[in-house]
mmCIF file of C-alpha atoms and ligand atoms in Angstrom:
data_model
loop_
_atom_site.group_PDB
_atom_site.id
_atom_site.type_symbol
_atom_site.label_atom_id
_atom_site.label_comp_id
_atom_site.label_asym_id
_atom_site.label_seq_id
_atom_site.Cartn_x
_atom_site.Cartn_y
_atom_site.Cartn_z
ATOM 1 C CA MET A 17 0.000 0.000 0.000
ATOM 2 C CA GLY A 18 2.796 2.406 0.879
ATOM 3 C CA LYS A 19 4.234 2.103 -2.600
ATOM 4 C CA LEU A 20 1.614 4.237 -4.282
ATOM 5 C CA PHE A 21 2.061 7.223 -2.029
ATOM 6 C CA VAL A 22 5.820 7.331 -2.482
ATOM 7 C CA PHE A 23 5.661 7.619 -6.244
ATOM 8 C CA MET A 24 2.586 9.751 -6.341
ATOM 9 C CA GLU A 25 4.311 12.637 -4.628
ATOM 10 C CA ILE A 26 4.287 14.544 -7.879
ATOM 11 C CA PHE A 27 6.086 17.849 -8.185
ATOM 12 C CA SER A 28 7.083 19.845 -11.246
ATOM 13 C CA PRO A 29 9.411 22.841 -11.611
ATOM 14 C CA LEU A 30 8.458 26.395 -12.465
ATOM 15 C CA GLN A 31 10.425 28.039 -15.258
ATOM 16 C CA LYS A 32 10.500 31.622 -16.489
ATOM 17 C CA ILE A 33 10.827 32.004 -20.246
ATOM 18 C CA SER A 34 11.052 34.820 -22.744
ATOM 19 C CA TYR A 35 9.964 34.347 -26.311
ATOM 20 C CA GLN A 36 10.656 36.824 -29.088
ATOM 21 C CA ALA A 37 9.732 40.362 -28.019
ATOM 22 C CA TYR A 38 6.993 39.309 -25.600
ATOM 23 C CA PRO A 39 7.028 39.858 -21.855
ATOM 24 C CA SER A 40 8.351 36.946 -19.803
ATOM 25 C CA ILE A 41 5.916 34.274 -18.740
ATOM 26 C CA TRP A 42 6.177 31.419 -16.293
ATOM 27 C CA VAL A 43 5.695 27.779 -17.220
ATOM 28 C CA LYS A 44 4.680 25.021 -14.810
ATOM 29 C CA ARG A 45 6.604 22.124 -16.318
ATOM 30 C CA ASP A 46 4.240 19.212 -15.740
ATOM 31 C CA ASP A 47 5.712 17.820 -18.956
ATOM 32 C CA LEU A 48 8.849 17.055 -16.926
ATOM 33 C CA ILE A 49 7.004 14.732 -14.538
ATOM 34 C CA ASP A 50 7.721 11.969 -17.048
ATOM 35 C CA PRO A 51 9.389 11.949 -20.487
ATOM 36 C CA TYR A 52 6.531 10.202 -22.295
ATOM 37 C CA ILE A 53 3.484 10.559 -20.164
ATOM 38 C CA SER A 54 1.289 13.627 -20.066
ATOM 39 C CA GLY A 55 1.809 15.446 -16.818
ATOM 40 C CA ASN A 56 -1.842 16.099 -16.224
ATOM 41 C CA LYS A 57 -2.701 12.443 -16.802
ATOM 42 C CA TRP A 58 -0.431 11.490 -13.906
ATOM 43 C CA ARG A 59 -2.142 14.080 -11.752
ATOM 44 C CA LYS A 60 -5.555 12.779 -12.733
ATOM 45 C CA LEU A 61 -4.620 9.189 -11.937
ATOM 46 C CA LYS A 62 -3.181 9.888 -8.515
ATOM 47 C CA TRP A 63 -6.401 9.889 -6.520
ATOM 48 C CA ILE A 64 -8.126 7.458 -8.873
ATOM 49 C CA LEU A 65 -5.482 4.834 -8.077
ATOM 50 C CA HIS A 66 -5.712 5.765 -4.426
ATOM 51 C CA ASP A 67 -9.470 5.157 -4.426
ATOM 52 C CA MET A 68 -8.956 1.900 -6.266
ATOM 53 C CA GLN A 69 -6.448 0.785 -3.660
ATOM 54 C CA LEU A 70 -8.833 1.646 -0.824
ATOM 55 C CA LYS A 71 -11.467 -0.512 -2.495
ATOM 56 C CA GLY A 72 -9.012 -3.407 -2.793
ATOM 57 C CA LYS A 73 -9.127 -3.536 -6.592
ATOM 58 C CA THR A 74 -6.147 -4.437 -8.785
ATOM 59 C CA HIS A 75 -7.312 -4.204 -12.407
ATOM 60 C CA VAL A 76 -8.015 -0.886 -14.157
ATOM 61 C CA VAL A 77 -10.404 -0.984 -17.110
ATOM 62 C CA THR A 78 -10.478 2.191 -19.135
ATOM 63 C CA PHE A 79 -11.253 3.747 -22.524
ATOM 64 C CA GLY A 80 -9.659 5.949 -25.152
ATOM 65 C CA GLY A 81 -8.791 6.696 -28.748
ATOM 66 C CA ALA A 82 -5.720 5.252 -30.449
ATOM 67 C CA TYR A 83 -3.657 8.360 -29.595
ATOM 68 C CA SER A 84 -4.917 8.725 -26.051
ATOM 69 C CA ASN A 85 -2.419 10.149 -23.565
ATOM 70 C CA HIS A 86 -4.687 8.799 -20.850
ATOM 71 C CA LEU A 87 -4.264 5.196 -22.032
ATOM 72 C CA LEU A 88 -0.506 5.535 -22.017
ATOM 73 C CA ALA A 89 -0.429 7.132 -18.569
ATOM 74 C CA THR A 90 -2.706 4.403 -17.213
ATOM 75 C CA ALA A 91 -0.554 1.671 -18.739
ATOM 76 C CA ALA A 92 2.636 3.170 -17.290
ATOM 77 C CA ALA A 93 1.205 3.819 -13.823
ATOM 78 C CA THR A 94 -0.376 0.398 -13.463
ATOM 79 C CA ALA A 95 2.846 -1.272 -14.605
ATOM 80 C CA ARG A 96 4.791 0.692 -12.012
ATOM 81 C CA PHE A 97 2.533 -0.507 -9.197
ATOM 82 C CA GLY A 98 2.115 -4.089 -10.317
ATOM 83 C CA LEU A 99 -1.542 -3.554 -11.217
ATOM 84 C CA LYS A 100 -3.372 -4.928 -14.234
ATOM 85 C CA ALA A 101 -4.785 -2.724 -16.998
ATOM 86 C CA SER A 102 -7.168 -3.287 -19.884
ATOM 87 C CA ALA A 103 -8.393 -0.689 -22.322
ATOM 88 C CA PHE A 104 -11.116 -0.441 -24.908
ATOM 89 C CA VAL A 105 -9.659 1.408 -27.884
ATOM 90 C CA ARG A 106 -12.043 3.254 -30.194
ATOM 91 C CA GLY A 107 -12.035 2.127 -33.823
ATOM 92 C CA GLU A 108 -10.286 -0.496 -35.909
ATOM 93 C CA GLN A 109 -6.913 -1.897 -34.920
ATOM 94 C CA VAL A 110 -3.999 0.401 -35.748
ATOM 95 C CA SER A 111 -0.403 0.672 -34.590
ATOM 96 C CA ASN A 112 1.323 3.833 -33.424
ATOM 97 C CA GLU A 113 3.802 5.004 -30.785
ATOM 98 C CA THR A 114 1.167 5.386 -28.058
ATOM 99 C CA LEU A 115 -0.266 1.890 -28.445
ATOM 100 C CA LEU A 116 3.197 0.410 -28.831
ATOM 101 C CA LEU A 117 4.168 1.771 -25.406
ATOM 102 C CA CYS A 118 0.842 0.707 -23.872
ATOM 103 C CA ASN A 119 1.541 -2.783 -25.122
ATOM 104 C CA LEU A 120 5.085 -2.792 -23.697
ATOM 105 C CA TYR A 121 3.683 -1.728 -20.337
ATOM 106 C CA GLY A 122 1.453 -4.800 -20.447
ATOM 107 C CA MET A 123 -1.917 -3.174 -21.056
ATOM 108 C CA ARG A 124 -4.472 -5.409 -22.746
ATOM 109 C CA LEU A 125 -5.883 -3.526 -25.742
ATOM 110 C CA ILE A 126 -9.358 -4.342 -27.003
ATOM 111 C CA PHE A 127 -10.256 -2.579 -30.247
ATOM 112 C CA VAL A 128 -13.960 -1.929 -30.604
ATOM 113 C CA ASP A 129 -16.171 -0.477 -33.272
ATOM 114 C CA ARG A 130 -16.943 3.246 -32.827
ATOM 115 C CA GLU A 131 -20.661 2.624 -32.333
ATOM 116 C CA ILE A 132 -20.136 -0.115 -29.767
ATOM 117 C CA TYR A 133 -17.512 2.001 -28.003
ATOM 118 C CA LYS A 134 -20.138 4.597 -27.131
ATOM 119 C CA ASN A 135 -21.779 2.352 -24.544
ATOM 120 C CA LYS A 136 -18.895 2.053 -22.134
ATOM 121 C CA GLN A 137 -20.797 0.574 -19.206
ATOM 122 C CA SER A 138 -22.213 -2.218 -21.305
ATOM 123 C CA LEU A 139 -18.776 -3.055 -22.759
ATOM 124 C CA TYR A 140 -17.342 -3.105 -19.267
ATOM 125 C CA HIS A 141 -19.999 -5.511 -18.039
ATOM 126 C CA GLN A 142 -19.865 -7.654 -21.130
ATOM 127 C CA TYR A 143 -16.123 -8.287 -20.822
ATOM 128 C CA PHE A 144 -15.465 -8.077 -17.109
ATOM 129 C CA SER A 145 -18.603 -8.991 -15.198
ATOM 130 C CA ASN A 146 -16.863 -12.066 -13.754
ATOM 131 C CA ASP A 147 -13.779 -10.223 -12.608
ATOM 132 C CA GLU A 148 -14.180 -8.845 -9.084
ATOM 133 C CA GLN A 149 -10.834 -7.066 -9.259
ATOM 134 C CA THR A 150 -11.800 -4.581 -11.956
ATOM 135 C CA TYR A 151 -12.193 -0.847 -11.456
ATOM 136 C CA PHE A 152 -13.895 1.331 -14.092
ATOM 137 C CA VAL A 153 -12.070 4.511 -15.140
ATOM 138 C CA ASP A 154 -13.836 6.747 -17.633
ATOM 139 C CA GLU A 155 -12.281 8.065 -20.855
ATOM 140 C CA GLY A 156 -9.581 10.654 -20.137
ATOM 141 C CA GLY A 157 -9.836 9.825 -16.426
ATOM 142 C CA ALA A 158 -12.544 12.476 -15.956
ATOM 143 C CA SER A 159 -13.722 12.265 -12.337
ATOM 144 C CA GLU A 160 -13.866 13.982 -8.979
ATOM 145 C CA GLU A 161 -10.570 12.300 -8.044
ATOM 146 C CA ALA A 162 -8.934 13.688 -11.185
ATOM 147 C CA THR A 163 -10.099 17.197 -10.333
ATOM 148 C CA ARG A 164 -8.578 16.855 -6.898
ATOM 149 C CA GLY A 165 -5.261 15.716 -8.357
ATOM 150 C CA CYS A 166 -5.124 18.699 -10.716
ATOM 151 C CA SER A 167 -5.972 21.159 -7.936
ATOM 152 C CA GLU A 168 -2.613 20.210 -6.404
ATOM 153 C CA ILE A 169 -0.861 22.105 -9.211
ATOM 154 C CA ILE A 170 -1.987 25.265 -7.417
ATOM 155 C CA ASP A 171 -0.763 23.939 -4.030
ATOM 156 C CA GLU A 172 2.707 23.700 -5.564
ATOM 157 C CA LEU A 173 2.841 27.397 -6.451
ATOM 158 C CA HIS A 174 3.263 28.348 -2.783
ATOM 159 C CA GLU A 175 3.964 32.086 -2.524
ATOM 160 C CA GLU A 176 3.891 32.883 -6.235
ATOM 161 C CA GLN A 177 0.902 35.016 -7.236
ATOM 162 C CA PHE A 178 -0.179 35.106 -10.862
ATOM 163 C CA ASP A 179 -2.664 37.389 -12.582
ATOM 164 C CA TYR A 180 -3.507 34.806 -15.232
ATOM 165 C CA ILE A 181 -3.135 31.046 -15.389
ATOM 166 C CA PHE A 182 -3.557 29.387 -18.804
ATOM 167 C CA CYS A 183 -4.361 25.764 -19.580
ATOM 168 C CA ALA A 184 -5.494 23.674 -22.556
ATOM 169 C CA ALA A 185 -8.777 21.782 -22.212
ATOM 170 C CA GLY A 186 -10.095 18.555 -23.728
ATOM 171 C CA THR A 187 -12.648 17.489 -21.129
ATOM 172 C CA GLY A 188 -12.171 20.466 -18.797
ATOM 173 C CA THR A 189 -11.236 18.320 -15.794
ATOM 174 C CA THR A 190 -7.762 19.812 -15.508
ATOM 175 C CA ALA A 191 -9.213 23.317 -15.767
ATOM 176 C CA ALA A 192 -11.795 22.476 -13.092
ATOM 177 C CA GLY A 193 -9.020 21.259 -10.810
ATOM 178 C CA LEU A 194 -7.015 24.433 -11.329
ATOM 179 C CA LEU A 195 -10.115 26.473 -10.551
ATOM 180 C CA ARG A 196 -10.645 24.476 -7.384
ATOM 181 C CA GLY A 197 -7.071 25.204 -6.321
ATOM 182 C CA ILE A 198 -7.562 28.912 -7.056
ATOM 183 C CA HIS A 199 -10.692 28.912 -4.881
ATOM 184 C CA GLN A 200 -9.088 26.916 -2.088
ATOM 185 C CA HIS A 201 -6.171 29.310 -1.874
ATOM 186 C CA GLU A 202 -8.486 32.320 -2.257
ATOM 187 C CA LEU A 203 -6.407 33.704 -5.130
ATOM 188 C CA GLN A 204 -7.468 36.615 -7.325
ATOM 189 C CA THR A 205 -5.997 34.824 -10.341
ATOM 190 C CA GLN A 206 -8.048 34.647 -13.539
ATOM 191 C CA LEU A 207 -8.064 31.212 -15.190
ATOM 192 C CA HIS A 208 -7.827 31.277 -19.006
ATOM 193 C CA VAL A 209 -8.976 28.092 -20.712
ATOM 194 C CA ILE A 210 -8.133 27.114 -24.299
ATOM 195 C CA PRO A 211 -10.455 24.360 -25.575
ATOM 196 C CA VAL A 212 -8.647 22.302 -28.210
ATOM 197 C CA LEU A 213 -11.846 21.168 -29.908
ATOM 198 C CA LYS A 214 -14.385 22.998 -32.021
ATOM 199 C CA GLY A 215 -17.420 24.263 -30.137
ATOM 200 C CA GLY A 216 -15.423 24.454 -26.908
ATOM 201 C CA GLU A 217 -18.171 26.380 -25.103
ATOM 202 C CA PHE A 218 -19.288 23.074 -23.557
ATOM 203 C CA ILE A 219 -16.109 22.995 -21.481
ATOM 204 C CA ALA A 220 -17.603 25.599 -19.132
ATOM 205 C CA ASN A 221 -20.523 23.242 -18.404
ATOM 206 C CA GLU A 222 -18.144 20.386 -17.765
ATOM 207 C CA MET A 223 -16.120 22.502 -15.357
ATOM 208 C CA GLY A 224 -19.344 23.525 -13.639
ATOM 209 C CA LYS A 225 -19.958 19.904 -12.633
ATOM 210 C CA TYR A 226 -16.928 20.092 -10.338
ATOM 211 C CA GLU A 227 -16.752 23.789 -9.404
ATOM 212 C CA SER A 228 -19.953 25.805 -9.523
ATOM 213 C CA ASN A 229 -18.506 29.318 -9.371
ATOM 214 C CA LEU A 230 -17.019 30.158 -12.780
ATOM 215 C CA ASP A 231 -16.497 33.895 -12.138
ATOM 216 C CA GLN A 232 -12.724 33.640 -12.489
ATOM 217 C CA VAL A 233 -12.893 31.655 -15.739
ATOM 218 C CA ASN A 234 -12.190 33.083 -19.196
ATOM 219 C CA MET A 235 -12.862 30.818 -22.176
ATOM 220 C CA HIS A 236 -11.064 31.358 -25.490
ATOM 221 C CA THR A 237 -12.833 29.108 -27.958
ATOM 222 C CA GLN A 238 -11.168 30.446 -31.123
ATOM 223 C CA TYR A 239 -7.902 28.486 -30.848
ATOM 224 C CA HIS A 240 -9.007 25.000 -31.944
ATOM 225 C CA PHE A 241 -7.143 25.149 -35.320
ATOM 226 C CA GLY A 242 -9.890 23.198 -37.066
ATOM 227 C CA GLY A 243 -10.774 20.806 -34.242
ATOM 228 C CA TYR A 244 -9.411 18.069 -32.045
ATOM 229 C CA ALA A 245 -5.965 16.856 -33.235
ATOM 230 C CA LYS A 246 -6.228 19.149 -36.271
ATOM 231 C CA THR A 247 -3.370 21.488 -37.091
ATOM 232 C CA THR A 248 -2.513 24.289 -39.489
ATOM 233 C CA PRO A 249 0.868 25.306 -40.940
ATOM 234 C CA ALA A 250 0.812 28.319 -38.580
ATOM 235 C CA LEU A 251 0.550 26.046 -35.541
ATOM 236 C CA LEU A 252 3.339 23.756 -36.752
ATOM 237 C CA HIS A 253 5.571 26.747 -37.439
ATOM 238 C CA PHE A 254 4.818 28.034 -33.972
ATOM 239 C CA ILE A 255 5.901 24.687 -32.439
ATOM 240 C CA LYS A 256 9.247 24.931 -34.198
ATOM 241 C CA SER A 257 9.818 28.602 -33.444
ATOM 242 C CA PHE A 258 8.869 28.167 -29.780
ATOM 243 C CA ALA A 259 11.001 25.041 -29.314
ATOM 244 C CA SER A 260 14.049 26.552 -30.965
ATOM 245 C CA SER A 261 13.933 29.769 -28.947
ATOM 246 C CA THR A 262 12.868 28.476 -25.514
ATOM 247 C CA GLY A 263 14.008 24.832 -25.479
ATOM 248 C CA ILE A 264 10.461 23.748 -24.654
ATOM 249 C CA LEU A 265 8.676 21.230 -26.847
ATOM 250 C CA THR A 266 4.914 21.513 -27.195
ATOM 251 C CA ASP A 267 2.447 19.035 -28.659
ATOM 252 C CA PRO A 268 0.156 19.939 -31.552
ATOM 253 C CA VAL A 269 -3.005 18.553 -29.885
ATOM 254 C CA TYR A 270 -2.985 20.523 -26.621
ATOM 255 C CA THR A 271 -0.110 22.624 -25.379
ATOM 256 C CA ALA A 272 0.921 24.266 -28.666
ATOM 257 C CA LYS A 273 -2.616 25.623 -29.007
ATOM 258 C CA MET A 274 -2.442 27.063 -25.508
ATOM 259 C CA PHE A 275 0.971 28.723 -25.967
ATOM 260 C CA TYR A 276 -0.075 30.027 -29.373
ATOM 261 C CA ALA A 277 -3.171 31.555 -27.757
ATOM 262 C CA ILE A 278 -1.138 33.282 -25.043
ATOM 263 C CA TYR A 279 1.157 35.002 -27.555
ATOM 264 C CA ASP A 280 -1.704 35.829 -29.879
ATOM 265 C CA LEU A 281 -3.657 37.453 -27.030
ATOM 266 C CA LEU A 282 -0.550 39.349 -25.911
ATOM 267 C CA GLN A 283 0.064 40.580 -29.425
ATOM 268 C CA LYS A 284 -3.548 41.731 -29.754
ATOM 269 C CA ASP A 285 -3.335 43.588 -26.426
ATOM 270 C CA LYS A 286 -6.043 41.394 -24.910
ATOM 271 C CA LEU A 287 -3.948 40.780 -21.795
ATOM 272 C CA GLU A 288 -2.603 43.504 -19.566
ATOM 273 C CA LYS A 289 1.004 44.222 -20.423
ATOM 274 C CA GLU A 290 2.403 44.131 -16.899
ATOM 275 C CA SER A 291 0.485 41.018 -15.908
ATOM 276 C CA LYS A 292 2.178 37.958 -14.483
ATOM 277 C CA ILE A 293 1.237 34.929 -16.574
ATOM 278 C CA LEU A 294 1.579 31.231 -15.777
ATOM 279 C CA ALA A 295 1.134 28.572 -18.474
ATOM 280 C CA ILE A 296 0.518 24.983 -17.385
ATOM 281 C CA HIS A 297 2.530 22.683 -19.656
ATOM 282 C CA THR A 298 0.386 19.571 -19.356
ATOM 283 C CA GLY A 299 2.779 17.363 -21.355
ATOM 284 C CA GLY A 300 1.566 15.156 -24.181
ATOM 285 C CA LEU A 301 4.758 15.226 -26.195
ATOM 286 C CA LEU A 302 4.153 11.859 -27.812
ATOM 287 C CA GLY A 303 1.542 13.683 -29.888
ATOM 288 C CA LEU A 304 4.440 15.319 -31.709
ATOM 289 C CA LEU A 305 5.653 11.993 -33.029
ATOM 290 C CA GLY A 306 2.230 11.278 -34.469
ATOM 291 C CA MET A 307 2.840 14.260 -36.764
ATOM 292 C CA LYS A 308 6.323 13.280 -37.919
ATOM 293 C CA GLN A 309 5.531 13.727 -41.560
ATOM 294 C CA LYS A 310 4.056 17.175 -41.319
ATOM 295 C CA LEU A 311 6.857 18.344 -39.031
ATOM 296 C CA ASN A 312 9.518 16.998 -41.369
ATOM 297 C CA GLU A 313 8.232 19.302 -44.050
ATOM 298 C CA LEU A 314 8.925 22.448 -41.996
HETATM 299 C C1 PLP B 428 -5.551 15.215 -21.776
HETATM 300 C C2 PLP B 428 -4.688 16.431 -21.943
HETATM 301 C C3 PLP B 428 -5.176 17.729 -21.744
HETATM 302 C C4 PLP B 428 -6.634 18.006 -21.461
HETATM 303 O O1 PLP B 428 -7.002 17.723 -20.164
HETATM 304 P P1 PLP B 428 -8.538 17.724 -19.757
HETATM 305 O O2 PLP B 428 -8.506 17.523 -18.306
HETATM 306 O O3 PLP B 428 -9.183 16.589 -20.482
HETATM 307 O O4 PLP B 428 -9.143 19.010 -20.180
HETATM 308 C C5 PLP B 428 -4.306 18.786 -21.873
HETATM 309 N N1 PLP B 428 -3.010 18.595 -22.209
HETATM 310 C C6 PLP B 428 -2.501 17.367 -22.429
HETATM 311 C C7 PLP B 428 -1.085 17.239 -22.834
HETATM 312 C C8 PLP B 428 -3.317 16.242 -22.302
HETATM 313 O O5 PLP B 428 -2.807 15.019 -22.532
#
């Protein structure tokens, strides 16, 4: 039992960067928690695995797309603690870097048709009703436990006060956790959320399920670059320019969209010039490798 708590003492460094002519910003380097695994996915799993342990379960069953950072994080974490993991993967069987690593970490991958995938509970019961050790974890790890884990990012800031904190959002769980931390520490900080999908307005509703007061939340829904996992040449050029002048890699699905948004808002004078800005680098760098071809053309 002790094992889990030792590893799960997550902490990531804070780094000040300057990029081109823009004012300096701070970056919370959750990408450095692990070289391959999305920082926020570790944070989300922390209290999920804790709850699982309390309930005496040893086998995680979860869900995701073929490029899911959540699947990889789950595979790595369960391997580290000697737990079992199975995952339903949306769509026909494919091979890529993410699934390759999941497989090496010993995760059982079950590819299911997109229609069938939609009914997660029924899949879970169909495959695992006889296994008393299983523990259901929703797609992306979205849960109350995950929100709690992400709120700890704010605990780690200690004395530092920021005017704005930026994060990318897919389900909004990470953003909800940050908001919870802001509330718990009674900070004046404004949270700026960059949905990475089209129609990102729904993220506010999702956040509202975990934290009801959204007064300190600012949504910027115009930085989806065509939708989830879609890119444009401008975004890919930004990744290269940002990496070569700061030493920080960003992924095209999440964090590049967030950093792009920060500099675009600064350039358009939408953020106060003297403000102190913190960007949460949630990780996800394996997403870069999925775009090898496009990046090679830069
Ligand atoms: C999953 C993920 C996110 C989005 O987190 P949500 O809690 O689903 O909003 C952001 N960044 C990276 C790198 C991710 O892997």
